[in-house]
PDB file of C-alpha atoms in Angstrom:
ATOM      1  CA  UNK Y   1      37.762  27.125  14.236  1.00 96.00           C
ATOM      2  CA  UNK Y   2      34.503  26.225  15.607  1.00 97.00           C
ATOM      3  CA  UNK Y   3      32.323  29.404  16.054  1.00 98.00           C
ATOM      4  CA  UNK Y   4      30.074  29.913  19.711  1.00 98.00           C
ATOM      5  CA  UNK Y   5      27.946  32.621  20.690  1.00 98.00           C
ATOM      6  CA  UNK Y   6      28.006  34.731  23.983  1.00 98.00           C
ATOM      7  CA  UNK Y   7      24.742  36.379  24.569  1.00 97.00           C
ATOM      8  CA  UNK Y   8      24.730  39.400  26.563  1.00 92.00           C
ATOM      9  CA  UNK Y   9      21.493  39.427  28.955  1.00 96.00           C
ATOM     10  CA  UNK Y  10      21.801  42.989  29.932  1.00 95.00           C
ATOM     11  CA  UNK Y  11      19.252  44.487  28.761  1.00 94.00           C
ATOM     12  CA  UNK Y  12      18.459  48.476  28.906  1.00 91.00           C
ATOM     13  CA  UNK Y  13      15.279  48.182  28.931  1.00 94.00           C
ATOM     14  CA  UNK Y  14      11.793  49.977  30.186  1.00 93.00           C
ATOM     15  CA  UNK Y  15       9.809  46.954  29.692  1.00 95.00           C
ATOM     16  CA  UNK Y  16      11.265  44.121  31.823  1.00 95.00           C
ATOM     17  CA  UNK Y  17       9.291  41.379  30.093  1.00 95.00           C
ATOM     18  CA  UNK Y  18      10.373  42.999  26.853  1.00 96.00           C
ATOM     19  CA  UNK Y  19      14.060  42.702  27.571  1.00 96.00           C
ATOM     20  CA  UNK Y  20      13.445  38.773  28.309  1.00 97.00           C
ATOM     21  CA  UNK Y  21      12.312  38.392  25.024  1.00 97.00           C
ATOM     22  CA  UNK Y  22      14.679  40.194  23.347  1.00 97.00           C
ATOM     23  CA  UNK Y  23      17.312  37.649  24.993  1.00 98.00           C
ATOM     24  CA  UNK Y  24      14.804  34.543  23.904  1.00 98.00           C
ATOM     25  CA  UNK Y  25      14.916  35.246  20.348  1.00 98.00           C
ATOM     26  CA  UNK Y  26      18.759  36.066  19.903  1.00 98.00           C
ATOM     27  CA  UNK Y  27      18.692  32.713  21.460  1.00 98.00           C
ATOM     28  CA  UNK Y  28      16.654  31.187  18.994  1.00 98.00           C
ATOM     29  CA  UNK Y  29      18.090  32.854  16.479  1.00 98.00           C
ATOM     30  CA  UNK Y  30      21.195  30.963  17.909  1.00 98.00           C
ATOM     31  CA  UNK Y  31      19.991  27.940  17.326  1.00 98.00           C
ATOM     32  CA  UNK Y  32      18.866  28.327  14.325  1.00 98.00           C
ATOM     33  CA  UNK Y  33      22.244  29.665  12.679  1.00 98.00           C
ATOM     34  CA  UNK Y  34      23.510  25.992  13.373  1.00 98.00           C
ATOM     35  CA  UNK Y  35      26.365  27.837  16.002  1.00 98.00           C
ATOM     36  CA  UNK Y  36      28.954  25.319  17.794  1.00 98.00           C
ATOM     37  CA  UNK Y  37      27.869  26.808  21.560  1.00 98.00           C
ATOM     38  CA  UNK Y  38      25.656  29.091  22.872  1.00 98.00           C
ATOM     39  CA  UNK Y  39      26.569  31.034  26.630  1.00 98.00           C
ATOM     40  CA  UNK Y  40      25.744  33.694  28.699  1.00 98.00           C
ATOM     41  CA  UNK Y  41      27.355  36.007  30.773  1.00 97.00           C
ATOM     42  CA  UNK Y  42      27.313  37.083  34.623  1.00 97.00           C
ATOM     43  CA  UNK Y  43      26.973  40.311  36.287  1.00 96.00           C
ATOM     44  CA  UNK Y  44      25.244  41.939  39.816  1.00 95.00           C
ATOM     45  CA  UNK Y  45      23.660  44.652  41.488  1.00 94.00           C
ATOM     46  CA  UNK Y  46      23.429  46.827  37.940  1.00 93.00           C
ATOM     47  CA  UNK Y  47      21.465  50.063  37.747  1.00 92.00           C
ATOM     48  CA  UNK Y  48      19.783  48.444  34.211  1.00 93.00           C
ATOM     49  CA  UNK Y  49      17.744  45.036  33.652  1.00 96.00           C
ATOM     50  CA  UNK Y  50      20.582  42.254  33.701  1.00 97.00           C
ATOM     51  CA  UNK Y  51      18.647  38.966  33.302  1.00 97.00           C
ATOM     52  CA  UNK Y  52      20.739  36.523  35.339  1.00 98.00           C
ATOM     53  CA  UNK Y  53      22.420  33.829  33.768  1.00 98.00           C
ATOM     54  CA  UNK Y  54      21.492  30.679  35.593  1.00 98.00           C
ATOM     55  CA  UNK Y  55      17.556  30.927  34.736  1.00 98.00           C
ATOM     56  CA  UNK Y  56      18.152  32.500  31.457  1.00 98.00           C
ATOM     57  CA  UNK Y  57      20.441  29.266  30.519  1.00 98.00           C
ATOM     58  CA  UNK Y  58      17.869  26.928  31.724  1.00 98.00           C
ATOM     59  CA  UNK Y  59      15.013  28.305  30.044  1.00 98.00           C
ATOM     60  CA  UNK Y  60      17.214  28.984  26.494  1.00 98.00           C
ATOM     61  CA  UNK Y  61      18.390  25.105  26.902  1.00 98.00           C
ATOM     62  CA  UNK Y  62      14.182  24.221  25.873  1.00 96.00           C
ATOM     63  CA  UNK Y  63      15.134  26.237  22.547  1.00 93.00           C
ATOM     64  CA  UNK Y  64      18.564  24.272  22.270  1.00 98.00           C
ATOM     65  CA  UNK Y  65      20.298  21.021  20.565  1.00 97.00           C
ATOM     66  CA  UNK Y  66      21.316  18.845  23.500  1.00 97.00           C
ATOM     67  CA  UNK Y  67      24.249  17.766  21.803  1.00 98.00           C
ATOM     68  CA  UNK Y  68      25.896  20.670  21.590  1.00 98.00           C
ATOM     69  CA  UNK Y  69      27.731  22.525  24.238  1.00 98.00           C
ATOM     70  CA  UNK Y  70      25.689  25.206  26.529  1.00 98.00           C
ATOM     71  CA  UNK Y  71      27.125  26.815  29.374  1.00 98.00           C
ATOM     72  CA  UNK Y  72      27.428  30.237  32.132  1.00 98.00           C
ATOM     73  CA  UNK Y  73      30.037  32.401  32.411  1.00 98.00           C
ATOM     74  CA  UNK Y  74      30.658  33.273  36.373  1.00 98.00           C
ATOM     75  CA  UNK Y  75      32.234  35.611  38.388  1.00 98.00           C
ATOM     76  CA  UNK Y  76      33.385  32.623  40.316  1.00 98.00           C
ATOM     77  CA  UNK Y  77      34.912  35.038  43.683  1.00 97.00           C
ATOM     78  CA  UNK Y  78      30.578  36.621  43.860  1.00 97.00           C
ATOM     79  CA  UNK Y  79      29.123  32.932  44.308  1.00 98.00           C
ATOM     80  CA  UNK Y  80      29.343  30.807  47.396  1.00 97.00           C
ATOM     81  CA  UNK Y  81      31.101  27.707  45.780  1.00 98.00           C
ATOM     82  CA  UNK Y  82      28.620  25.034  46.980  1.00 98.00           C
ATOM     83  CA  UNK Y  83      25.425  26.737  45.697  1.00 98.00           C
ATOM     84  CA  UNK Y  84      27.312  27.459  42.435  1.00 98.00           C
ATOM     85  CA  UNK Y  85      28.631  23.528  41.852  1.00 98.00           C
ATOM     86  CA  UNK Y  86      24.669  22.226  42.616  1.00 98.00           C
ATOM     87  CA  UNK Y  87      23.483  25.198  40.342  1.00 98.00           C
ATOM     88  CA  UNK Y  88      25.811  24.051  37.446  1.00 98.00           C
ATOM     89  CA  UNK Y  89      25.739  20.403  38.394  1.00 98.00           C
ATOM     90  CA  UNK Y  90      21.124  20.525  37.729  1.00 98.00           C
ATOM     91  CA  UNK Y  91      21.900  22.543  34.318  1.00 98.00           C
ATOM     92  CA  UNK Y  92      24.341  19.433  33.314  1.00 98.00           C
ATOM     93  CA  UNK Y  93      21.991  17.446  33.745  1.00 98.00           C
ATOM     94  CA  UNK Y  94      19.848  19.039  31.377  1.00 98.00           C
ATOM     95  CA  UNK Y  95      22.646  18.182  28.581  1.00 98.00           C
ATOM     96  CA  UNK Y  96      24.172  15.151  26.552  1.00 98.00           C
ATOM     97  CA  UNK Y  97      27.459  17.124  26.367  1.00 98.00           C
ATOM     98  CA  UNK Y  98      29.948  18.910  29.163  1.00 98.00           C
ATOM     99  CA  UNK Y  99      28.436  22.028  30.676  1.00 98.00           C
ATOM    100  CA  UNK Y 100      31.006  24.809  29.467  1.00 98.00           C
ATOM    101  CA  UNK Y 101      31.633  26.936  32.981  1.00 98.00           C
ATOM    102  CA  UNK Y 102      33.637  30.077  31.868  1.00 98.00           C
ATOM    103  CA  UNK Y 103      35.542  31.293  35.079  1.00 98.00           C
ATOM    104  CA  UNK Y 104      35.785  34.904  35.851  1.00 97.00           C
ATOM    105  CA  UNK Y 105      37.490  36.706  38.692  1.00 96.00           C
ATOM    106  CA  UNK Y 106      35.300  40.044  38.069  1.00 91.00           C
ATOM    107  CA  UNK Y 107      36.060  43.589  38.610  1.00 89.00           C
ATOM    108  CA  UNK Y 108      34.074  46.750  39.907  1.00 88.00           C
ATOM    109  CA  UNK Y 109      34.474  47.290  43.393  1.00 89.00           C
ATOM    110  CA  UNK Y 110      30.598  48.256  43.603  1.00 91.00           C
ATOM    111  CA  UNK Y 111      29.560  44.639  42.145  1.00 93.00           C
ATOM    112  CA  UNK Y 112      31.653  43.314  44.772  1.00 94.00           C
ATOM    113  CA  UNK Y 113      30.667  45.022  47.771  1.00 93.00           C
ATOM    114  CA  UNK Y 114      26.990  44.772  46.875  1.00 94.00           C
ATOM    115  CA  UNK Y 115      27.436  40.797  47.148  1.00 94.00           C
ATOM    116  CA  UNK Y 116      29.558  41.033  50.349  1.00 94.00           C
ATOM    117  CA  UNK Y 117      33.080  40.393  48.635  1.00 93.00           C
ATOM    118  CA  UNK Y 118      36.159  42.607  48.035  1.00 90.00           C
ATOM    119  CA  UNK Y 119      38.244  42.644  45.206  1.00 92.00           C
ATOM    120  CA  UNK Y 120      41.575  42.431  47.351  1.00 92.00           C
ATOM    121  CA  UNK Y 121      40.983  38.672  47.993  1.00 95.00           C
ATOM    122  CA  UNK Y 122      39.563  37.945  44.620  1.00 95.00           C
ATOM    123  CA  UNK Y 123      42.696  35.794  43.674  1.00 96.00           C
ATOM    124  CA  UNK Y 124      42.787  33.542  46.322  1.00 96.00           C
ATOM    125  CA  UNK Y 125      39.058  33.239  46.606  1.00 97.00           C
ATOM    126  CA  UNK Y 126      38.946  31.830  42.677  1.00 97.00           C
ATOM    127  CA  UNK Y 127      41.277  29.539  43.551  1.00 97.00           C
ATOM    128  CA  UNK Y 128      40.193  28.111  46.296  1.00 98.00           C
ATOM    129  CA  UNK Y 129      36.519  28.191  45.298  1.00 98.00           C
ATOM    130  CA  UNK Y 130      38.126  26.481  41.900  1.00 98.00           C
ATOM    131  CA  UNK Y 131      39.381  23.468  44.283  1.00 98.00           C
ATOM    132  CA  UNK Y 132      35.929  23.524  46.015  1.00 98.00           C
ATOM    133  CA  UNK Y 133      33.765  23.065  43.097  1.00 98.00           C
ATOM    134  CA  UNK Y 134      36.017  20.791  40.639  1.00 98.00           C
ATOM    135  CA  UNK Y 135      35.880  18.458  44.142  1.00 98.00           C
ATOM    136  CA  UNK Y 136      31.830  18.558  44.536  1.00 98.00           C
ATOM    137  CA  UNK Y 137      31.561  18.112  40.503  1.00 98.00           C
ATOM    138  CA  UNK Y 138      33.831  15.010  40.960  1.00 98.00           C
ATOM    139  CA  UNK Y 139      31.537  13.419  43.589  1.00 98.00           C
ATOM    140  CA  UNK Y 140      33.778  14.094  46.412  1.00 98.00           C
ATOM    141  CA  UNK Y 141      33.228  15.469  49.733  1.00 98.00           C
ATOM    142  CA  UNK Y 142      34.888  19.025  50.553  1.00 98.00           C
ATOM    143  CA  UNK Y 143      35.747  21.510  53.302  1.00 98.00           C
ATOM    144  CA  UNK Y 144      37.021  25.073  53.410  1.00 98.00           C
ATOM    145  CA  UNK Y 145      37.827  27.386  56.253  1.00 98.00           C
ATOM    146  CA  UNK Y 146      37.607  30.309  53.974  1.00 97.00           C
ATOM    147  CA  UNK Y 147      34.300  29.567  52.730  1.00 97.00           C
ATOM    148  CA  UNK Y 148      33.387  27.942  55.781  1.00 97.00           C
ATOM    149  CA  UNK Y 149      32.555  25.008  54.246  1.00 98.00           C
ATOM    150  CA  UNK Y 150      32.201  21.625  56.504  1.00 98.00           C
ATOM    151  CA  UNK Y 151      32.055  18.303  54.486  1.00 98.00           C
ATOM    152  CA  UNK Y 152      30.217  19.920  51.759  1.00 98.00           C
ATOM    153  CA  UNK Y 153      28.640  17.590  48.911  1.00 98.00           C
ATOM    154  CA  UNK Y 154      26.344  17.944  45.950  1.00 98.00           C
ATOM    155  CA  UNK Y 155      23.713  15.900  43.819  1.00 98.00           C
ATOM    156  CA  UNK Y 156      22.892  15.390  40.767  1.00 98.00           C
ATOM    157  CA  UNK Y 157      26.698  15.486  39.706  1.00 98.00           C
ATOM    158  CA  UNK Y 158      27.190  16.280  35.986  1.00 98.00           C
ATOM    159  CA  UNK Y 159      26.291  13.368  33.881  1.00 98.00           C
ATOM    160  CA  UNK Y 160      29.030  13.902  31.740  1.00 98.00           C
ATOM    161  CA  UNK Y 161      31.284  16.371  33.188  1.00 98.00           C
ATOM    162  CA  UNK Y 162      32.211  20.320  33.651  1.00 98.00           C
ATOM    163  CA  UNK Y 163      33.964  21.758  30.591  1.00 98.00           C
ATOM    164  CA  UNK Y 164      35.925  24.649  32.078  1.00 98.00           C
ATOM    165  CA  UNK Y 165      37.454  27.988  30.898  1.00 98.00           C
ATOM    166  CA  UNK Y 166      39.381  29.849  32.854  1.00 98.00           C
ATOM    167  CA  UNK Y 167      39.139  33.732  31.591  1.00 98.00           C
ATOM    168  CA  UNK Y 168      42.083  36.428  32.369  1.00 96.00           C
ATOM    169  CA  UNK Y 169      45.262  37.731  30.910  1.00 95.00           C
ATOM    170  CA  UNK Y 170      47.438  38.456  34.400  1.00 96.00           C
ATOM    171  CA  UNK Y 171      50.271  35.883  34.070  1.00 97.00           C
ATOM    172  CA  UNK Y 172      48.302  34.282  37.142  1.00 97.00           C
ATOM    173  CA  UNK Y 173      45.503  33.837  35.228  1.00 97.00           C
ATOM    174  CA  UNK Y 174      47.229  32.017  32.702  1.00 98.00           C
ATOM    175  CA  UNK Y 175      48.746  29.636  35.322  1.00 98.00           C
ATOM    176  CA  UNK Y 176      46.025  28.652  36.873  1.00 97.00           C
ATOM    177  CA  UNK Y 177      44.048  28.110  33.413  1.00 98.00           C
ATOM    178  CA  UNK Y 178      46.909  25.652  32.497  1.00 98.00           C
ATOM    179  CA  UNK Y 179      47.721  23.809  35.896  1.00 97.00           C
ATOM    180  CA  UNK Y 180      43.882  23.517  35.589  1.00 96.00           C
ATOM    181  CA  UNK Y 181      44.093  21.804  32.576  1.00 97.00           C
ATOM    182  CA  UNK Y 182      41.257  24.028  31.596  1.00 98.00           C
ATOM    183  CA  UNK Y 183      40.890  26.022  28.279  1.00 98.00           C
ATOM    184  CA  UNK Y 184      42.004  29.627  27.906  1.00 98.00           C
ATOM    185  CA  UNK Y 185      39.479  32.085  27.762  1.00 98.00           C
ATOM    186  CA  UNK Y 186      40.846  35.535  26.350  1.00 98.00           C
ATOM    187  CA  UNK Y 187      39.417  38.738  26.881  1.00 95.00           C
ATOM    188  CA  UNK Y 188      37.336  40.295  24.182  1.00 96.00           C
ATOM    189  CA  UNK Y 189      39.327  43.584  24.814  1.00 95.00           C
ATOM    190  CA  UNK Y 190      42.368  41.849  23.485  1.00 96.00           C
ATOM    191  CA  UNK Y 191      43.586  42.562  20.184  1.00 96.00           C
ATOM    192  CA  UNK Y 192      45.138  40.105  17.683  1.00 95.00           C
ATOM    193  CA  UNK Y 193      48.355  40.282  18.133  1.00 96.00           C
ATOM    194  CA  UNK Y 194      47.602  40.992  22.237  1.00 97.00           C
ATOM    195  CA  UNK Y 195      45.966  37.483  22.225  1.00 97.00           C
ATOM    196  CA  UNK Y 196      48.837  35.746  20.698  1.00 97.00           C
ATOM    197  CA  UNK Y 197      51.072  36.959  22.581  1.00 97.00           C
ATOM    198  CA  UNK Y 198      48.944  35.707  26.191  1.00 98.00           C
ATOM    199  CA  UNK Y 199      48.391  32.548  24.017  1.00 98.00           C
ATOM    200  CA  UNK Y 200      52.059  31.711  23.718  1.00 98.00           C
ATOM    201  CA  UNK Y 201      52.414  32.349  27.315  1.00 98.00           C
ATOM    202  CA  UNK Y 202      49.607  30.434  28.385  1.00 98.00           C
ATOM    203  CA  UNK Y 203      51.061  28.074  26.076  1.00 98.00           C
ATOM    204  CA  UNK Y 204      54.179  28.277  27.805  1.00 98.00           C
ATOM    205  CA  UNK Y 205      52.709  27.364  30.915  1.00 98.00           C
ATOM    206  CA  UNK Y 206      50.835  24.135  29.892  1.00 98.00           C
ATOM    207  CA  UNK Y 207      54.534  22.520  29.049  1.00 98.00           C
ATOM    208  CA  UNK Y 208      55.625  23.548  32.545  1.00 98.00           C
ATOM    209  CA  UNK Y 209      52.350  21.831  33.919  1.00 98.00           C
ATOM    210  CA  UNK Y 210      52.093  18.681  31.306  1.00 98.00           C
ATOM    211  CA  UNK Y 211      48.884  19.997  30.417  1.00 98.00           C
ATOM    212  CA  UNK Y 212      47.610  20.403  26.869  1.00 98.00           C
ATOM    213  CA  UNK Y 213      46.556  23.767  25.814  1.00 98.00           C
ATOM    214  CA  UNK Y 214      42.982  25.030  24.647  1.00 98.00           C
ATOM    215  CA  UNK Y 215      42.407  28.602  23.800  1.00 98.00           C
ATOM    216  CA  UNK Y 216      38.893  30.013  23.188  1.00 98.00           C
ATOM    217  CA  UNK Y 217      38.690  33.930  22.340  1.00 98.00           C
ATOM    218  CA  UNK Y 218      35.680  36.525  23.083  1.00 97.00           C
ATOM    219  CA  UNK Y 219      34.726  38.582  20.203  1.00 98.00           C
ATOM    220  CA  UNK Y 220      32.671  41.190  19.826  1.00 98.00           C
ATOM    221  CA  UNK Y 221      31.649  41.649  15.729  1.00 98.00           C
ATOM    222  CA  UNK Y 222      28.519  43.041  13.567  1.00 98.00           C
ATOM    223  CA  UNK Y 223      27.809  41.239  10.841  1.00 98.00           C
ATOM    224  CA  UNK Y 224      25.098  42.772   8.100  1.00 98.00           C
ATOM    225  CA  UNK Y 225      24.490  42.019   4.337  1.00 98.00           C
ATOM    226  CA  UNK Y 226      25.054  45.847   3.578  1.00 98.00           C
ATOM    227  CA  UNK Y 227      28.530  45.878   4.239  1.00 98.00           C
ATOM    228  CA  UNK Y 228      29.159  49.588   3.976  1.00 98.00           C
ATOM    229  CA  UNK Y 229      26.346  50.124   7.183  1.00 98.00           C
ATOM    230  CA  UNK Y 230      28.171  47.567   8.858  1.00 98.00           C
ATOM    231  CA  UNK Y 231      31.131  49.513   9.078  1.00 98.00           C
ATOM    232  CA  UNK Y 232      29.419  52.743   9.214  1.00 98.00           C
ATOM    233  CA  UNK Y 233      27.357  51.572  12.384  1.00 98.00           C
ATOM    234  CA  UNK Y 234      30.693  49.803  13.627  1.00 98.00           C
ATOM    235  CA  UNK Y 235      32.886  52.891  13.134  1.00 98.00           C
ATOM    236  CA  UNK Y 236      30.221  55.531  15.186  1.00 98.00           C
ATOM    237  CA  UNK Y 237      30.473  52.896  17.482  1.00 98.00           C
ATOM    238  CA  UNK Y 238      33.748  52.586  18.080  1.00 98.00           C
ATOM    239  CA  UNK Y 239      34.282  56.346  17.907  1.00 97.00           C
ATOM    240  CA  UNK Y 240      31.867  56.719  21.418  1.00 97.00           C
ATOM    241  CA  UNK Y 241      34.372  54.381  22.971  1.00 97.00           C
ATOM    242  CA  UNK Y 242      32.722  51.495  22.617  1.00 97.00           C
ATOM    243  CA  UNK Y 243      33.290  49.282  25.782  1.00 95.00           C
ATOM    244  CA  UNK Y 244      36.778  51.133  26.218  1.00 95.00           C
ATOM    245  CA  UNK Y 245      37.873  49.117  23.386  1.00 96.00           C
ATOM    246  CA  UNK Y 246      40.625  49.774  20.302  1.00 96.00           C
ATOM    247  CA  UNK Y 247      39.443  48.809  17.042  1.00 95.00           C
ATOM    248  CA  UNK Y 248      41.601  45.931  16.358  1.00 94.00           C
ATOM    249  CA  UNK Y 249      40.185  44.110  19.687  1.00 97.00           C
ATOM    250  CA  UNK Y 250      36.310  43.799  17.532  1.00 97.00           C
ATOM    251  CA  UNK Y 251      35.009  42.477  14.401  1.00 98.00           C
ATOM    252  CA  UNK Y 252      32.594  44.081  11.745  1.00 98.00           C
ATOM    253  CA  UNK Y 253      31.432  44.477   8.329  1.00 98.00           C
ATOM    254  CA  UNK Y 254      30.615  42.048   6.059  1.00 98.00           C
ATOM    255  CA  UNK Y 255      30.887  38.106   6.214  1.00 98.00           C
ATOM    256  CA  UNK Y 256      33.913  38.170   4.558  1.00 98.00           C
ATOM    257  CA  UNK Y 257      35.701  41.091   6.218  1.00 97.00           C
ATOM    258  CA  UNK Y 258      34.589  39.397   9.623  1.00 98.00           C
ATOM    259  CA  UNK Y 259      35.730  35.941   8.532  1.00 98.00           C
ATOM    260  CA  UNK Y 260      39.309  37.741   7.628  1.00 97.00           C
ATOM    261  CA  UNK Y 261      39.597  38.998  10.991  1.00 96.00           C
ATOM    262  CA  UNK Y 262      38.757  35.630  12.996  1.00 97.00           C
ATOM    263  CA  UNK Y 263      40.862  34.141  10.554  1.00 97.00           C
ATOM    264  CA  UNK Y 264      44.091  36.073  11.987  1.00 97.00           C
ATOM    265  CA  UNK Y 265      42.589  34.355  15.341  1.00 97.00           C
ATOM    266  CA  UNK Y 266      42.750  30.881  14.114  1.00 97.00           C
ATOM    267  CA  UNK Y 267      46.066  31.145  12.556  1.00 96.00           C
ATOM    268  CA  UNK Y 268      47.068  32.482  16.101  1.00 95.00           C
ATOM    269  CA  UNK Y 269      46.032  28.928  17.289  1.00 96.00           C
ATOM    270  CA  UNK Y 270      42.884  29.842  18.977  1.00 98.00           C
ATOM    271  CA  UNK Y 271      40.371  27.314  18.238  1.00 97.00           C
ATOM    272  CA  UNK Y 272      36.943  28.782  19.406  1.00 97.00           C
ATOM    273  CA  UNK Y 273      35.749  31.997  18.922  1.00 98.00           C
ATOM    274  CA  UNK Y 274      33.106  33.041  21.213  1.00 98.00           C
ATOM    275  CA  UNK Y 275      30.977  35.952  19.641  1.00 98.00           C
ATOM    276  CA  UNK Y 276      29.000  38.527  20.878  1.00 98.00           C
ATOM    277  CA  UNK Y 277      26.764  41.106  19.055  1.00 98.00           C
ATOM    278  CA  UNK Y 278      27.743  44.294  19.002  1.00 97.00           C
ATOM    279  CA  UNK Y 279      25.018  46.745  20.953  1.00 95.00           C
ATOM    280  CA  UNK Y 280      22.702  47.268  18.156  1.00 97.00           C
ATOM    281  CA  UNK Y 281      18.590  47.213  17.769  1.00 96.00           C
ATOM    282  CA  UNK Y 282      17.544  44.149  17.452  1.00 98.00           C
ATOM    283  CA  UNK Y 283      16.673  43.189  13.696  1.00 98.00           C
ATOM    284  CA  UNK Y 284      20.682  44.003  13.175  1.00 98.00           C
ATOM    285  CA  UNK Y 285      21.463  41.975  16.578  1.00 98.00           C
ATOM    286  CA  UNK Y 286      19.649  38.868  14.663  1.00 98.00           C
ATOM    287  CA  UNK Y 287      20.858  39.415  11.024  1.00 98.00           C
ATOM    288  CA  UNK Y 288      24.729  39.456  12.593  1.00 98.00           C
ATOM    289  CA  UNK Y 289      23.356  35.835  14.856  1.00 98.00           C
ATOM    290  CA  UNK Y 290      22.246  34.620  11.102  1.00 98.00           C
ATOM    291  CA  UNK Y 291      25.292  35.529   9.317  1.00 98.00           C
ATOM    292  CA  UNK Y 292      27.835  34.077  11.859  1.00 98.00           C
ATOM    293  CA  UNK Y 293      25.926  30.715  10.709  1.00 98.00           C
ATOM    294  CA  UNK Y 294      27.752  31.971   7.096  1.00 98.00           C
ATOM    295  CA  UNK Y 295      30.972  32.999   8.818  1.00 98.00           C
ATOM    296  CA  UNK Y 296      31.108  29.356  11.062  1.00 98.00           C
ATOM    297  CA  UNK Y 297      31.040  27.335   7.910  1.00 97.00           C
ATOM    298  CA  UNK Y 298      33.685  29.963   5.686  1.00 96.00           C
ATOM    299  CA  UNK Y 299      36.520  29.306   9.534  1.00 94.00           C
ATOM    300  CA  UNK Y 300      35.713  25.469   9.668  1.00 88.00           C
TER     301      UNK Y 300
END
């Protein structure tokens, strides 16, 4: 199981310039821990500091190994497809691997209408804004009516391609992932045996489209050398509600306890695991970054 890391780039911060920093050296501390990927998330129009993704990937890429896979998540149905294939298509060309795009059809009816979209046409604008942007990151020439698009076309392409996940657990969702041919992305709300079960579907559908199936899975853990304050932090945590989230959907504790429960993951057949830090301060946010390096090498 290879082992990525999602960093999350909101930040509730006073400080502004603080809060960029605090993203720059869980980034580092990324890179250091020798970790198979390294992406950030996407969000809009928050009421706390939410350092967007497409800067903060291109400055974290000067702190990152080219040769290993960097990428965005995207609320693909909030961008305007062209600007969002040229925005990905200059990161690419920043690396000497795919650039992993993670595609998200979003929620929050607020987010939405604050960028001029609704969330009752979010379906069919991911999929067509999907068609739009694998044609522009092929070289092609493209036009939509519902983006009102007119023999669109982008340059730089990506030197050596888009890797893309396509996030979701509607059966839809799972389609479209494998008529894509694109990796699975599960939801780090989804439990063990909640991700298997999406898996086999998704599964299912990649026979029915000829496709061969990928599966990557979000995880939230903690990871500390004091094993007991892992759990202790983990637990308080998780009895506030944390993210609306049952215990079985995150991972904490100690290296080993957090390798056992990635572990039921892999033998699921997922073969990335895409972590995220739990919301801690930030000497425990880079201790759990430096352990996953320990956890990575125990799920190889």
């Amino acid at each position: 199981m290879r082992i990525g890391f999602s960093l999350g780039t909101g930040q509730p911060v006073r400080d502004h310039k603080a809060g960029f920093q605090i993203i720059l050296e869980r980034g580092r501390a990324v890179s250091q821990a020798g970790l198979d990927s390294l992406t950030v998330g996407d969000h809009h129009a928050t009421p706390f500091p939410y350092y967007q993704n497409v800067p903060m990937i291109g400055r974290l890429m000067a702190e990152w190994d080219p040769t290993r896979p960097i990428g965005c998540l995207f609320l693909i149905p909030l961008w305007h497809p062209v600007l969002l294939a040229e925005q990905v298509a200059t990161l690419a060309t920043m690396s000497d691997v795919p650039f992993v795009v993670q595609a998200a059809i979003g929620d929050g009816a607020a987010q939405s209408a604050a960028m001029g979209k609704s969330l009752s046409t979010r379906g069919d604008d991911l999929d067509e804004a999907l068609r739009i942007l694998t044609t522009l990151w092929a070289g092609e020439t493209v036009s939509s009516e519902r983006f009102a698009v007119s023999e669109g076309r982008i340059a730089p392409l990506p030197p050596h391609g888009i890797d893309l996940w396509i996030a979701g657990s509607a059966p839809r969702a799972l389609r479209r992932a494998a008529e894509q041919g694109a990796a699975w992305y599960a939801d780090a709300r989804a439990t063990v045996e909640t991700a298997g079960r999406l898996l086999r579907e998704y599964t299912a559908y990649c026979r029915a489209a000829g496709t061969t199936p990928r599966a990557a899975v979000r995880k939230d853990v903690l990871v500390l050398r004091d094993a007991a304050r892992a759990n202790q932090i983990g637990d308080k945590l998780m009895e506030r509600g944390y993210r609306g989230m049952e215990r079985g959907a995150v991972a904490y504790g100690s290296v080993a306890q957090v390798v056992e429960q990635l572990g039921l993951l892999k033998e699921q057949g997922f073969g990335e695991a895409n972590l995220r830090c739990m919301m801690v301060e930030q000497s425990d946010a880079l201790e759990t970054i430096e352990l996953c390096g320990e956890v990575k090498a125990e799920l190889a």
